[in-house]
Amino acid sequence: NTVMTQSPTSMFISVGDRVTMNCKASQNVGTNVDWYQQKTGQSPKLLIYGASNRYTGVPDRFTGSGSGTDFTLTISNMQAEDLAVYYCLQYNYNPFTFGSGTKLEIK
Amino acid sequence: QVTLKESGPGMLQPSKTLSLTCSFSGFSLSTSGMVVSWIRQPSGKSLEWLAAIDWDGDKYYNPSLKSRLTVSKDTSNTQVFLKITSVDIADTATYYCARRRVYYGYWYFDFWGPGTMVTVSS
């Protein structure tokens, strides 16, 4: 299976911070990576598809980048409503595999 | 408006067969490019993709679980089903169904159900 290694596991941040989190694939997945946001008690929500395309209605403070094996999700100007766990997903190979998540917490 | 909702038994005993239903509206699974997938999440852990069925009736499975999984859909294309045989405690999780679709060559899960919790316990 393609392992998606996310880092860091958690981050303590303040409102207004710039946040960067990473996802590393164990093999080349091209740009077949999505990012999902999951708030406590909710189902995941799509943020970024195809590594760098912002989904409809997602604020422009969310930016995805990367290709091959290294991917990044950046949140500029962190807002309180962005507190959540963020997961990357690769869909280049069967089975699709998710990262272990990066949890954003208030400092 | 697209909605999906999962339903299941809530609790079942080890070695039994788990049957889950995903009821959806706002789209047709017979439309080209539409897929419904099953994904699960143990409490406090990450997500695991399990299986999918597409508009053509083609089925896709996670190889590590394939021998235990069966995905199907109803003829009206408004429900998708997942059966998992020989469950054990490790199958305790919240089970989600999600719509996957293609958009200008990009695939993504754009709508998810709220999930249904399944506990395997004797």
JSON list of C-alpha atoms in Angstrom, two decimals:
[
{"chain": "A", "resi": 1, "resn": "ASN", "atom": "CA", "xyz": [0.00, 0.00, 0.00]},
{"chain": "A", "resi": 2, "resn": "THR", "atom": "CA", "xyz": [1.02, 3.60, -0.52]},
{"chain": "A", "resi": 3, "resn": "VAL", "atom": "CA", "xyz": [1.76, 5.09, 2.89]},
{"chain": "A", "resi": 4, "resn": "MET", "atom": "CA", "xyz": [0.91, 8.76, 3.38]},
{"chain": "A", "resi": 5, "resn": "THR", "atom": "CA", "xyz": [3.01, 10.16, 6.22]},
{"chain": "A", "resi": 6, "resn": "GLN", "atom": "CA", "xyz": [1.65, 13.39, 7.66]},
{"chain": "A", "resi": 7, "resn": "SER", "atom": "CA", "xyz": [3.61, 15.81, 9.80]},
{"chain": "A", "resi": 8, "resn": "PRO", "atom": "CA", "xyz": [3.39, 17.20, 12.31]},
{"chain": "A", "resi": 9, "resn": "THR", "atom": "CA", "xyz": [0.89, 15.08, 14.22]},
{"chain": "A", "resi": 10, "resn": "SER", "atom": "CA", "xyz": [-0.41, 18.14, 16.00]},
{"chain": "A", "resi": 11, "resn": "MET", "atom": "CA", "xyz": [0.21, 21.86, 16.07]},
{"chain": "A", "resi": 12, "resn": "PHE", "atom": "CA", "xyz": [-0.59, 24.47, 18.67]},
{"chain": "A", "resi": 13, "resn": "ILE", "atom": "CA", "xyz": [-1.43, 27.67, 16.89]},
{"chain": "A", "resi": 14, "resn": "SER", "atom": "CA", "xyz": [-2.87, 31.11, 17.43]},
{"chain": "A", "resi": 15, "resn": "VAL", "atom": "CA", "xyz": [-5.54, 32.88, 15.41]},
{"chain": "A", "resi": 16, "resn": "GLY", "atom": "CA", "xyz": [-3.84, 34.80, 12.64]},
{"chain": "A", "resi": 17, "resn": "ASP", "atom": "CA", "xyz": [-0.90, 32.38, 12.35]},
{"chain": "A", "resi": 18, "resn": "ARG", "atom": "CA", "xyz": [0.31, 30.92, 9.08]},
{"chain": "A", "resi": 19, "resn": "VAL", "atom": "CA", "xyz": [0.09, 27.13, 9.30]},
{"chain": "A", "resi": 20, "resn": "THR", "atom": "CA", "xyz": [1.95, 24.63, 7.12]},
{"chain": "A", "resi": 21, "resn": "MET", "atom": "CA", "xyz": [1.47, 20.90, 7.26]},
{"chain": "A", "resi": 22, "resn": "ASN", "atom": "CA", "xyz": [3.00, 18.18, 5.15]},
{"chain": "A", "resi": 23, "resn": "CYS", "atom": "CA", "xyz": [2.16, 14.87, 3.59]},
{"chain": "A", "resi": 24, "resn": "LYS", "atom": "CA", "xyz": [4.78, 12.53, 2.13]},
{"chain": "A", "resi": 25, "resn": "ALA", "atom": "CA", "xyz": [3.82, 9.59, -0.09]},
{"chain": "A", "resi": 26, "resn": "SER", "atom": "CA", "xyz": [5.84, 6.38, -0.04]},
{"chain": "A", "resi": 27, "resn": "GLN", "atom": "CA", "xyz": [5.81, 6.36, -3.85]},
{"chain": "A", "resi": 28, "resn": "ASN", "atom": "CA", "xyz": [5.09, 8.78, -6.68]},
{"chain": "A", "resi": 29, "resn": "VAL", "atom": "CA", "xyz": [1.38, 9.63, -6.73]},
{"chain": "A", "resi": 30, "resn": "GLY", "atom": "CA", "xyz": [1.57, 12.47, -9.24]},
{"chain": "A", "resi": 31, "resn": "THR", "atom": "CA", "xyz": [-0.93, 15.12, -8.20]},
{"chain": "A", "resi": 32, "resn": "ASN", "atom": "CA", "xyz": [-3.60, 12.61, -7.21]},
{"chain": "A", "resi": 33, "resn": "VAL", "atom": "CA", "xyz": [-3.88, 13.95, -3.68]},
{"chain": "A", "resi": 34, "resn": "ASP", "atom": "CA", "xyz": [-6.78, 15.56, -1.86]},
{"chain": "A", "resi": 35, "resn": "TRP", "atom": "CA", "xyz": [-6.93, 17.31, 1.49]},
{"chain": "A", "resi": 36, "resn": "TYR", "atom": "CA", "xyz": [-9.91, 16.96, 3.84]},
{"chain": "A", "resi": 37, "resn": "GLN", "atom": "CA", "xyz": [-10.84, 18.83, 7.00]},
{"chain": "A", "resi": 38, "resn": "GLN", "atom": "CA", "xyz": [-12.62, 17.01, 9.82]},
{"chain": "A", "resi": 39, "resn": "LYS", "atom": "CA", "xyz": [-14.04, 18.87, 12.78]},
{"chain": "A", "resi": 40, "resn": "THR", "atom": "CA", "xyz": [-14.92, 17.03, 15.97]},
{"chain": "A", "resi": 41, "resn": "GLY", "atom": "CA", "xyz": [-18.05, 14.94, 15.56]},
{"chain": "A", "resi": 42, "resn": "GLN", "atom": "CA", "xyz": [-18.38, 15.71, 11.85]},
{"chain": "A", "resi": 43, "resn": "SER", "atom": "CA", "xyz": [-17.65, 13.90, 8.64]},
{"chain": "A", "resi": 44, "resn": "PRO", "atom": "CA", "xyz": [-14.66, 15.01, 6.54]},
{"chain": "A", "resi": 45, "resn": "LYS", "atom": "CA", "xyz": [-15.03, 17.93, 4.15]},
{"chain": "A", "resi": 46, "resn": "LEU", "atom": "CA", "xyz": [-13.13, 18.39, 0.90]},
{"chain": "A", "resi": 47, "resn": "LEU", "atom": "CA", "xyz": [-10.73, 21.35, 0.84]},
{"chain": "A", "resi": 48, "resn": "ILE", "atom": "CA", "xyz": [-8.24, 20.69, -1.96]},
{"chain": "A", "resi": 49, "resn": "TYR", "atom": "CA", "xyz": [-8.35, 18.28, -4.90]},
{"chain": "A", "resi": 50, "resn": "GLY", "atom": "CA", "xyz": [-5.69, 17.39, -7.43]},
{"chain": "A", "resi": 51, "resn": "ALA", "atom": "CA", "xyz": [-3.05, 18.61, -4.95]},
{"chain": "A", "resi": 52, "resn": "SER", "atom": "CA", "xyz": [-3.60, 22.30, -5.57]},
{"chain": "A", "resi": 53, "resn": "ASN", "atom": "CA", "xyz": [-7.19, 23.03, -6.59]},
{"chain": "A", "resi": 54, "resn": "ARG", "atom": "CA", "xyz": [-9.39, 24.70, -4.02]},
{"chain": "A", "resi": 55, "resn": "TYR", "atom": "CA", "xyz": [-12.88, 23.19, -3.86]},
{"chain": "A", "resi": 56, "resn": "THR", "atom": "CA", "xyz": [-15.95, 25.35, -4.32]},
{"chain": "A", "resi": 57, "resn": "GLY", "atom": "CA", "xyz": [-16.60, 27.61, -1.35]},
{"chain": "A", "resi": 58, "resn": "VAL", "atom": "CA", "xyz": [-13.29, 26.92, 0.40]},
{"chain": "A", "resi": 59, "resn": "PRO", "atom": "CA", "xyz": [-11.72, 30.18, 1.64]},
{"chain": "A", "resi": 60, "resn": "ASP", "atom": "CA", "xyz": [-8.65, 31.31, -0.26]},
{"chain": "A", "resi": 61, "resn": "ARG", "atom": "CA", "xyz": [-6.55, 31.15, 2.91]},
{"chain": "A", "resi": 62, "resn": "PHE", "atom": "CA", "xyz": [-6.29, 27.39, 2.18]},
{"chain": "A", "resi": 63, "resn": "THR", "atom": "CA", "xyz": [-3.61, 26.51, -0.37]},
{"chain": "A", "resi": 64, "resn": "GLY", "atom": "CA", "xyz": [-2.39, 23.13, -1.51]},
{"chain": "A", "resi": 65, "resn": "SER", "atom": "CA", "xyz": [0.85, 22.42, -3.35]},
{"chain": "A", "resi": 66, "resn": "GLY", "atom": "CA", "xyz": [3.17, 19.61, -4.33]},
{"chain": "A", "resi": 67, "resn": "SER", "atom": "CA", "xyz": [3.52, 16.69, -6.70]},
{"chain": "A", "resi": 68, "resn": "GLY", "atom": "CA", "xyz": [5.18, 13.32, -6.80]},
{"chain": "A", "resi": 69, "resn": "THR", "atom": "CA", "xyz": [5.80, 12.40, -3.18]},
{"chain": "A", "resi": 70, "resn": "ASP", "atom": "CA", "xyz": [5.70, 15.69, -1.25]},
{"chain": "A", "resi": 71, "resn": "PHE", "atom": "CA", "xyz": [2.59, 17.73, -0.58]},
{"chain": "A", "resi": 72, "resn": "THR", "atom": "CA", "xyz": [1.78, 20.73, 1.58]},
{"chain": "A", "resi": 73, "resn": "LEU", "atom": "CA", "xyz": [-1.37, 22.33, 2.90]},
{"chain": "A", "resi": 74, "resn": "THR", "atom": "CA", "xyz": [-0.99, 25.93, 4.04]},
{"chain": "A", "resi": 75, "resn": "ILE", "atom": "CA", "xyz": [-3.51, 27.99, 5.96]},
{"chain": "A", "resi": 76, "resn": "SER", "atom": "CA", "xyz": [-2.65, 31.66, 5.92]},
{"chain": "A", "resi": 77, "resn": "ASN", "atom": "CA", "xyz": [-4.23, 33.80, 8.62]},
{"chain": "A", "resi": 78, "resn": "MET", "atom": "CA", "xyz": [-5.58, 30.90, 10.71]},
{"chain": "A", "resi": 79, "resn": "GLN", "atom": "CA", "xyz": [-9.15, 31.36, 11.97]},
{"chain": "A", "resi": 80, "resn": "ALA", "atom": "CA", "xyz": [-10.81, 29.78, 15.01]},
{"chain": "A", "resi": 81, "resn": "GLU", "atom": "CA", "xyz": [-13.18, 27.84, 12.74]},
{"chain": "A", "resi": 82, "resn": "ASP", "atom": "CA", "xyz": [-10.17, 26.13, 11.14]},
{"chain": "A", "resi": 83, "resn": "LEU", "atom": "CA", "xyz": [-9.50, 24.11, 14.30]},
{"chain": "A", "resi": 84, "resn": "ALA", "atom": "CA", "xyz": [-9.82, 20.54, 13.05]},
{"chain": "A", "resi": 85, "resn": "VAL", "atom": "CA", "xyz": [-7.90, 17.48, 11.95]},
{"chain": "A", "resi": 86, "resn": "TYR", "atom": "CA", "xyz": [-6.60, 17.61, 8.39]},
{"chain": "A", "resi": 87, "resn": "TYR", "atom": "CA", "xyz": [-6.08, 14.48, 6.29]},
{"chain": "A", "resi": 88, "resn": "CYS", "atom": "CA", "xyz": [-4.36, 13.95, 2.99]},
{"chain": "A", "resi": 89, "resn": "LEU", "atom": "CA", "xyz": [-5.57, 11.21, 0.65]},
{"chain": "A", "resi": 90, "resn": "GLN", "atom": "CA", "xyz": [-3.83, 9.61, -2.32]},
{"chain": "A", "resi": 91, "resn": "TYR", "atom": "CA", "xyz": [-5.98, 8.06, -5.02]},
{"chain": "A", "resi": 92, "resn": "ASN", "atom": "CA", "xyz": [-3.31, 7.17, -7.54]},
{"chain": "A", "resi": 93, "resn": "TYR", "atom": "CA", "xyz": [-3.13, 3.57, -6.37]},
{"chain": "A", "resi": 94, "resn": "ASN", "atom": "CA", "xyz": [-5.60, 1.00, -5.06]},
{"chain": "A", "resi": 95, "resn": "PRO", "atom": "CA", "xyz": [-6.22, 1.05, -2.19]},
{"chain": "A", "resi": 96, "resn": "PHE", "atom": "CA", "xyz": [-6.75, 4.75, -1.69]},
{"chain": "A", "resi": 97, "resn": "THR", "atom": "CA", "xyz": [-4.89, 5.67, 1.49]},
{"chain": "A", "resi": 98, "resn": "PHE", "atom": "CA", "xyz": [-5.24, 8.50, 3.96]},
{"chain": "A", "resi": 99, "resn": "GLY", "atom": "CA", "xyz": [-2.58, 10.06, 6.11]},
{"chain": "A", "resi": 100, "resn": "SER", "atom": "CA", "xyz": [-2.78, 9.81, 9.88]},
{"chain": "A", "resi": 101, "resn": "GLY", "atom": "CA", "xyz": [-3.88, 13.42, 10.21]},
{"chain": "A", "resi": 102, "resn": "THR", "atom": "CA", "xyz": [-2.58, 16.72, 11.56]},
{"chain": "A", "resi": 103, "resn": "LYS", "atom": "CA", "xyz": [-4.57, 18.14, 14.46]},
{"chain": "A", "resi": 104, "resn": "LEU", "atom": "CA", "xyz": [-4.68, 21.89, 14.93]},
{"chain": "A", "resi": 105, "resn": "GLU", "atom": "CA", "xyz": [-5.17, 23.07, 18.51]},
{"chain": "A", "resi": 106, "resn": "ILE", "atom": "CA", "xyz": [-5.24, 26.48, 20.12]},
{"chain": "A", "resi": 107, "resn": "LYS", "atom": "CA", "xyz": [-2.05, 27.60, 21.83]},
{"chain": "B", "resi": 1, "resn": "GLN", "atom": "CA", "xyz": [-29.09, 19.11, -3.13]},
{"chain": "B", "resi": 2, "resn": "VAL", "atom": "CA", "xyz": [-26.91, 16.06, -2.59]},
{"chain": "B", "resi": 3, "resn": "THR", "atom": "CA", "xyz": [-27.32, 14.10, 0.64]},
{"chain": "B", "resi": 4, "resn": "LEU", "atom": "CA", "xyz": [-26.14, 10.71, 1.79]},
{"chain": "B", "resi": 5, "resn": "LYS", "atom": "CA", "xyz": [-27.05, 8.83, 4.95]},
{"chain": "B", "resi": 6, "resn": "GLU", "atom": "CA", "xyz": [-25.71, 5.61, 6.32]},
{"chain": "B", "resi": 7, "resn": "SER", "atom": "CA", "xyz": [-27.66, 3.09, 8.36]},
{"chain": "B", "resi": 8, "resn": "GLY", "atom": "CA", "xyz": [-26.56, -0.04, 10.17]},
{"chain": "B", "resi": 9, "resn": "PRO", "atom": "CA", "xyz": [-27.19, -2.28, 13.17]},
{"chain": "B", "resi": 10, "resn": "GLY", "atom": "CA", "xyz": [-25.32, -0.20, 15.74]},
{"chain": "B", "resi": 11, "resn": "MET", "atom": "CA", "xyz": [-23.94, -3.24, 17.51]},
{"chain": "B", "resi": 12, "resn": "LEU", "atom": "CA", "xyz": [-23.28, -6.83, 16.49]},
{"chain": "B", "resi": 13, "resn": "GLN", "atom": "CA", "xyz": [-21.41, -9.85, 17.75]},
{"chain": "B", "resi": 14, "resn": "PRO", "atom": "CA", "xyz": [-18.06, -11.11, 16.53]},
{"chain": "B", "resi": 15, "resn": "SER", "atom": "CA", "xyz": [-18.14, -13.52, 13.58]},
{"chain": "B", "resi": 16, "resn": "LYS", "atom": "CA", "xyz": [-21.45, -12.08, 12.31]},
{"chain": "B", "resi": 17, "resn": "THR", "atom": "CA", "xyz": [-22.04, -10.31, 9.01]},
{"chain": "B", "resi": 18, "resn": "LEU", "atom": "CA", "xyz": [-22.32, -6.52, 9.09]},
{"chain": "B", "resi": 19, "resn": "SER", "atom": "CA", "xyz": [-24.84, -5.04, 6.65]},
{"chain": "B", "resi": 20, "resn": "LEU", "atom": "CA", "xyz": [-24.75, -1.32, 5.91]},
{"chain": "B", "resi": 21, "resn": "THR", "atom": "CA", "xyz": [-26.96, 0.82, 3.71]},
{"chain": "B", "resi": 22, "resn": "CYS", "atom": "CA", "xyz": [-26.18, 4.17, 2.13]},
{"chain": "B", "resi": 23, "resn": "SER", "atom": "CA", "xyz": [-29.31, 6.03, 1.05]},
{"chain": "B", "resi": 24, "resn": "PHE", "atom": "CA", "xyz": [-28.68, 9.04, -1.13]},
{"chain": "B", "resi": 25, "resn": "SER", "atom": "CA", "xyz": [-30.52, 11.72, -3.06]},
{"chain": "B", "resi": 26, "resn": "GLY", "atom": "CA", "xyz": [-29.73, 14.65, -5.30]},
{"chain": "B", "resi": 27, "resn": "PHE", "atom": "CA", "xyz": [-27.83, 12.61, -7.87]},
{"chain": "B", "resi": 28, "resn": "SER", "atom": "CA", "xyz": [-28.15, 9.39, -9.81]},
{"chain": "B", "resi": 29, "resn": "LEU", "atom": "CA", "xyz": [-25.57, 6.64, -9.58]},
{"chain": "B", "resi": 30, "resn": "SER", "atom": "CA", "xyz": [-26.41, 5.79, -13.18]},
{"chain": "B", "resi": 31, "resn": "THR", "atom": "CA", "xyz": [-24.87, 9.10, -14.31]},
{"chain": "B", "resi": 32, "resn": "SER", "atom": "CA", "xyz": [-21.45, 8.68, -15.88]},
{"chain": "B", "resi": 33, "resn": "GLY", "atom": "CA", "xyz": [-18.62, 9.62, -13.54]},
{"chain": "B", "resi": 34, "resn": "MET", "atom": "CA", "xyz": [-20.51, 8.95, -10.31]},
{"chain": "B", "resi": 35, "resn": "VAL", "atom": "CA", "xyz": [-19.18, 6.60, -7.67]},
{"chain": "B", "resi": 36, "resn": "VAL", "atom": "CA", "xyz": [-20.26, 5.81, -4.11]},
{"chain": "B", "resi": 37, "resn": "SER", "atom": "CA", "xyz": [-17.54, 4.68, -1.72]},
{"chain": "B", "resi": 38, "resn": "TRP", "atom": "CA", "xyz": [-17.42, 3.28, 1.79]},
{"chain": "B", "resi": 39, "resn": "ILE", "atom": "CA", "xyz": [-14.82, 4.59, 4.23]},
{"chain": "B", "resi": 40, "resn": "ARG", "atom": "CA", "xyz": [-14.47, 3.82, 7.93]},
{"chain": "B", "resi": 41, "resn": "GLN", "atom": "CA", "xyz": [-12.85, 5.48, 10.91]},
{"chain": "B", "resi": 42, "resn": "PRO", "atom": "CA", "xyz": [-12.18, 3.86, 14.29]},
{"chain": "B", "resi": 43, "resn": "SER", "atom": "CA", "xyz": [-12.68, 6.30, 17.15]},
{"chain": "B", "resi": 44, "resn": "GLY", "atom": "CA", "xyz": [-9.73, 8.68, 17.42]},
{"chain": "B", "resi": 45, "resn": "LYS", "atom": "CA", "xyz": [-7.99, 7.21, 14.37]},
{"chain": "B", "resi": 46, "resn": "SER", "atom": "CA", "xyz": [-7.58, 7.95, 10.69]},
{"chain": "B", "resi": 47, "resn": "LEU", "atom": "CA", "xyz": [-9.73, 6.95, 7.74]},
{"chain": "B", "resi": 48, "resn": "GLU", "atom": "CA", "xyz": [-9.64, 3.70, 5.79]},
{"chain": "B", "resi": 49, "resn": "TRP", "atom": "CA", "xyz": [-11.09, 3.36, 2.29]},
{"chain": "B", "resi": 50, "resn": "LEU", "atom": "CA", "xyz": [-13.01, 0.10, 1.97]},
{"chain": "B", "resi": 51, "resn": "ALA", "atom": "CA", "xyz": [-14.91, -0.26, -1.29]},
{"chain": "B", "resi": 52, "resn": "ALA", "atom": "CA", "xyz": [-16.70, 1.53, -4.09]},
{"chain": "B", "resi": 53, "resn": "ILE", "atom": "CA", "xyz": [-19.24, 0.98, -6.84]},
{"chain": "B", "resi": 54, "resn": "ASP", "atom": "CA", "xyz": [-19.51, 3.13, -9.93]},
{"chain": "B", "resi": 55, "resn": "TRP", "atom": "CA", "xyz": [-22.15, 4.22, -12.41]},
{"chain": "B", "resi": 56, "resn": "ASP", "atom": "CA", "xyz": [-21.47, 1.18, -14.58]},
{"chain": "B", "resi": 57, "resn": "GLY", "atom": "CA", "xyz": [-21.83, -1.24, -11.69]},
{"chain": "B", "resi": 58, "resn": "ASP", "atom": "CA", "xyz": [-18.10, -1.87, -11.51]},
{"chain": "B", "resi": 59, "resn": "LYS", "atom": "CA", "xyz": [-16.89, -2.66, -8.02]},
{"chain": "B", "resi": 60, "resn": "TYR", "atom": "CA", "xyz": [-13.62, -1.81, -6.30]},
{"chain": "B", "resi": 61, "resn": "TYR", "atom": "CA", "xyz": [-12.26, -3.19, -3.05]},
{"chain": "B", "resi": 62, "resn": "ASN", "atom": "CA", "xyz": [-9.43, -2.59, -0.62]},
{"chain": "B", "resi": 63, "resn": "PRO", "atom": "CA", "xyz": [-7.26, -5.67, -1.28]},
{"chain": "B", "resi": 64, "resn": "SER", "atom": "CA", "xyz": [-6.56, -6.17, 2.43]},
{"chain": "B", "resi": 65, "resn": "LEU", "atom": "CA", "xyz": [-10.27, -6.68, 3.11]},
{"chain": "B", "resi": 66, "resn": "LYS", "atom": "CA", "xyz": [-11.52, -7.86, -0.26]},
{"chain": "B", "resi": 67, "resn": "SER", "atom": "CA", "xyz": [-12.33, -11.41, 0.82]},
{"chain": "B", "resi": 68, "resn": "ARG", "atom": "CA", "xyz": [-14.76, -10.09, 3.44]},
{"chain": "B", "resi": 69, "resn": "LEU", "atom": "CA", "xyz": [-16.41, -7.23, 1.52]},
{"chain": "B", "resi": 70, "resn": "THR", "atom": "CA", "xyz": [-19.31, -7.10, -0.89]},
{"chain": "B", "resi": 71, "resn": "VAL", "atom": "CA", "xyz": [-20.58, -3.81, -2.31]},
{"chain": "B", "resi": 72, "resn": "SER", "atom": "CA", "xyz": [-23.78, -3.58, -4.31]},
{"chain": "B", "resi": 73, "resn": "LYS", "atom": "CA", "xyz": [-26.48, -1.14, -5.32]},
{"chain": "B", "resi": 74, "resn": "ASP", "atom": "CA", "xyz": [-30.23, -1.27, -5.83]},
{"chain": "B", "resi": 75, "resn": "THR", "atom": "CA", "xyz": [-31.82, -1.15, -9.25]},
{"chain": "B", "resi": 76, "resn": "SER", "atom": "CA", "xyz": [-33.25, 2.32, -8.64]},
{"chain": "B", "resi": 77, "resn": "ASN", "atom": "CA", "xyz": [-29.73, 3.64, -8.06]},
{"chain": "B", "resi": 78, "resn": "THR", "atom": "CA", "xyz": [-30.68, 5.37, -4.80]},
{"chain": "B", "resi": 79, "resn": "GLN", "atom": "CA", "xyz": [-29.04, 2.98, -2.35]},
{"chain": "B", "resi": 80, "resn": "VAL", "atom": "CA", "xyz": [-25.66, 1.31, -2.03]},
{"chain": "B", "resi": 81, "resn": "PHE", "atom": "CA", "xyz": [-24.97, -1.56, 0.31]},
{"chain": "B", "resi": 82, "resn": "LEU", "atom": "CA", "xyz": [-21.88, -2.94, 2.00]},
{"chain": "B", "resi": 83, "resn": "LYS", "atom": "CA", "xyz": [-21.58, -6.32, 3.65]},
{"chain": "B", "resi": 84, "resn": "ILE", "atom": "CA", "xyz": [-18.62, -7.28, 5.80]},
{"chain": "B", "resi": 85, "resn": "THR", "atom": "CA", "xyz": [-18.41, -10.92, 6.82]},
{"chain": "B", "resi": 86, "resn": "SER", "atom": "CA", "xyz": [-16.81, -12.42, 9.93]},
{"chain": "B", "resi": 87, "resn": "VAL", "atom": "CA", "xyz": [-16.55, -9.14, 11.85]},
{"chain": "B", "resi": 88, "resn": "ASP", "atom": "CA", "xyz": [-14.34, -8.81, 14.88]},
{"chain": "B", "resi": 89, "resn": "ILE", "atom": "CA", "xyz": [-13.51, -6.07, 17.38]},
{"chain": "B", "resi": 90, "resn": "ALA", "atom": "CA", "xyz": [-11.16, -4.42, 14.89]},
{"chain": "B", "resi": 91, "resn": "ASP", "atom": "CA", "xyz": [-14.18, -3.62, 12.69]},
{"chain": "B", "resi": 92, "resn": "THR", "atom": "CA", "xyz": [-15.58, -1.29, 15.36]},
{"chain": "B", "resi": 93, "resn": "ALA", "atom": "CA", "xyz": [-15.70, 2.12, 13.68]},
{"chain": "B", "resi": 94, "resn": "THR", "atom": "CA", "xyz": [-17.82, 4.87, 12.23]},
{"chain": "B", "resi": 95, "resn": "TYR", "atom": "CA", "xyz": [-18.71, 3.92, 8.68]},
{"chain": "B", "resi": 96, "resn": "TYR", "atom": "CA", "xyz": [-19.16, 6.65, 6.08]},
{"chain": "B", "resi": 97, "resn": "CYS", "atom": "CA", "xyz": [-20.46, 6.57, 2.56]},
{"chain": "B", "resi": 98, "resn": "ALA", "atom": "CA", "xyz": [-19.27, 9.31, 0.27]},
{"chain": "B", "resi": 99, "resn": "ARG", "atom": "CA", "xyz": [-19.93, 10.40, -3.29]},
{"chain": "B", "resi": 100, "resn": "ARG", "atom": "CA", "xyz": [-16.93, 10.41, -5.56]},
{"chain": "B", "resi": 101, "resn": "ARG", "atom": "CA", "xyz": [-17.14, 12.21, -8.83]},
{"chain": "B", "resi": 102, "resn": "VAL", "atom": "CA", "xyz": [-14.98, 13.33, -11.69]},
{"chain": "B", "resi": 103, "resn": "TYR", "atom": "CA", "xyz": [-14.67, 17.01, -12.55]},
{"chain": "B", "resi": 104, "resn": "TYR", "atom": "CA", "xyz": [-12.51, 18.08, -15.49]},
{"chain": "B", "resi": 105, "resn": "GLY", "atom": "CA", "xyz": [-10.36, 15.02, -15.00]},
{"chain": "B", "resi": 106, "resn": "TYR", "atom": "CA", "xyz": [-10.09, 15.35, -11.22]},
{"chain": "B", "resi": 107, "resn": "TRP", "atom": "CA", "xyz": [-11.68, 12.85, -8.87]},
{"chain": "B", "resi": 108, "resn": "TYR", "atom": "CA", "xyz": [-12.73, 13.72, -5.35]},
{"chain": "B", "resi": 109, "resn": "PHE", "atom": "CA", "xyz": [-15.10, 12.88, -2.49]},
{"chain": "B", "resi": 110, "resn": "ASP", "atom": "CA", "xyz": [-17.38, 15.91, -2.46]},
{"chain": "B", "resi": 111, "resn": "PHE", "atom": "CA", "xyz": [-20.28, 14.78, -0.29]},
{"chain": "B", "resi": 112, "resn": "TRP", "atom": "CA", "xyz": [-20.19, 12.54, 2.77]},
{"chain": "B", "resi": 113, "resn": "GLY", "atom": "CA", "xyz": [-22.88, 11.09, 4.96]},
{"chain": "B", "resi": 114, "resn": "PRO", "atom": "CA", "xyz": [-22.87, 11.80, 8.71]},
{"chain": "B", "resi": 115, "resn": "GLY", "atom": "CA", "xyz": [-21.63, 8.27, 9.42]},
{"chain": "B", "resi": 116, "resn": "THR", "atom": "CA", "xyz": [-23.04, 5.36, 11.36]},
{"chain": "B", "resi": 117, "resn": "MET", "atom": "CA", "xyz": [-21.27, 3.92, 14.38]},
{"chain": "B", "resi": 118, "resn": "VAL", "atom": "CA", "xyz": [-20.82, 0.17, 14.51]},
{"chain": "B", "resi": 119, "resn": "THR", "atom": "CA", "xyz": [-19.61, -1.62, 17.60]},
{"chain": "B", "resi": 120, "resn": "VAL", "atom": "CA", "xyz": [-18.55, -5.25, 17.49]},
{"chain": "B", "resi": 121, "resn": "SER", "atom": "CA", "xyz": [-18.87, -6.78, 20.92]},
{"chain": "B", "resi": 122, "resn": "SER", "atom": "CA", "xyz": [-19.87, -10.05, 22.49]}
]
